XYZ file of C-alpha atoms in Angstrom:
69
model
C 90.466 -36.800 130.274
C 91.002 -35.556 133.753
C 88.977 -32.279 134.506
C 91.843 -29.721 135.071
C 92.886 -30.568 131.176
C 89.803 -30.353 129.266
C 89.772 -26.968 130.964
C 92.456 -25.641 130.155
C 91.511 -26.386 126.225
C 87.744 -25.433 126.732
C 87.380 -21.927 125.006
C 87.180 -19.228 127.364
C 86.414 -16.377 124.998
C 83.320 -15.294 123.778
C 82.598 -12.535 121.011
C 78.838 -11.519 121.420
C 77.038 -9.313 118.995
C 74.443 -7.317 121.370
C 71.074 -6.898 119.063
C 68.580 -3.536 119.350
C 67.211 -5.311 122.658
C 70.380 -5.818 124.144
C 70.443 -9.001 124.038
C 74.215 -10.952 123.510
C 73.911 -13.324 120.927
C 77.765 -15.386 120.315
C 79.526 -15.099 117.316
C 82.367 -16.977 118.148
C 84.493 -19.166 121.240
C 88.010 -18.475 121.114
C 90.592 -20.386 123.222
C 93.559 -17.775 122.906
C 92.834 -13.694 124.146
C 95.122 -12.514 121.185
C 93.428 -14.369 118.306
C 90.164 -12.949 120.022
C 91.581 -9.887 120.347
C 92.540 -9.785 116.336
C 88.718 -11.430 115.760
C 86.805 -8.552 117.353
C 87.476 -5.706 114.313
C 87.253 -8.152 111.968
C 84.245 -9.168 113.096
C 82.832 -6.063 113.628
C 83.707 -4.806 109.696
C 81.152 -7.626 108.922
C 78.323 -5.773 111.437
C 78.978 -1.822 111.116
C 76.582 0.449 113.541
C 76.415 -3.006 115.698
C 78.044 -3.565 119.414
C 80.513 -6.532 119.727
C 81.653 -7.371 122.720
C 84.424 -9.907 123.737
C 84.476 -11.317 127.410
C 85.628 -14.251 128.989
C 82.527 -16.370 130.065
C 83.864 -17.542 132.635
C 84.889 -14.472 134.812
C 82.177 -12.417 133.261
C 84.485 -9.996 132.324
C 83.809 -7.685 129.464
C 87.593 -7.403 127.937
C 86.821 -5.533 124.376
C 83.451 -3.678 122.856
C 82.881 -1.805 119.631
C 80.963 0.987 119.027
C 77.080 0.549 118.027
C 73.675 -0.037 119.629
């Protein structure tokens, strides 16, 4: 498969769960920002008092957090 097209299937989004050390630990790799988007409470009803954070891994950008440590 040509590089351009496994690329644009390779999951881009990350949801991290950030431990007491601050550490990011990944919970999940999401392809599509709107099923990510849905993840992240859902996620985070499973972790109460913990930071989750979704961010695309490749830009580095931090798109979503929860409250927490």
């Amino acid at each position: 498969m040509p590089a351009h097209l496994s690329s644009m299937i390779e999951p881009v989004y990350d949801i991290l769960i950030e431990d007491a050390d601050g550490r990011h630990l990944r919970l999940e790799r999401l392809r599509d920002l709107e099923i990510a988007r849905q993840r992240l409470p859902m996620l985070a009803a499973q972790y109460p008092g913990t930071r989750l954070i979704l961010w695309n891994h490749k830009t580095r950008d931090i798109l979503a957090a929860t409250e927490g440590y």
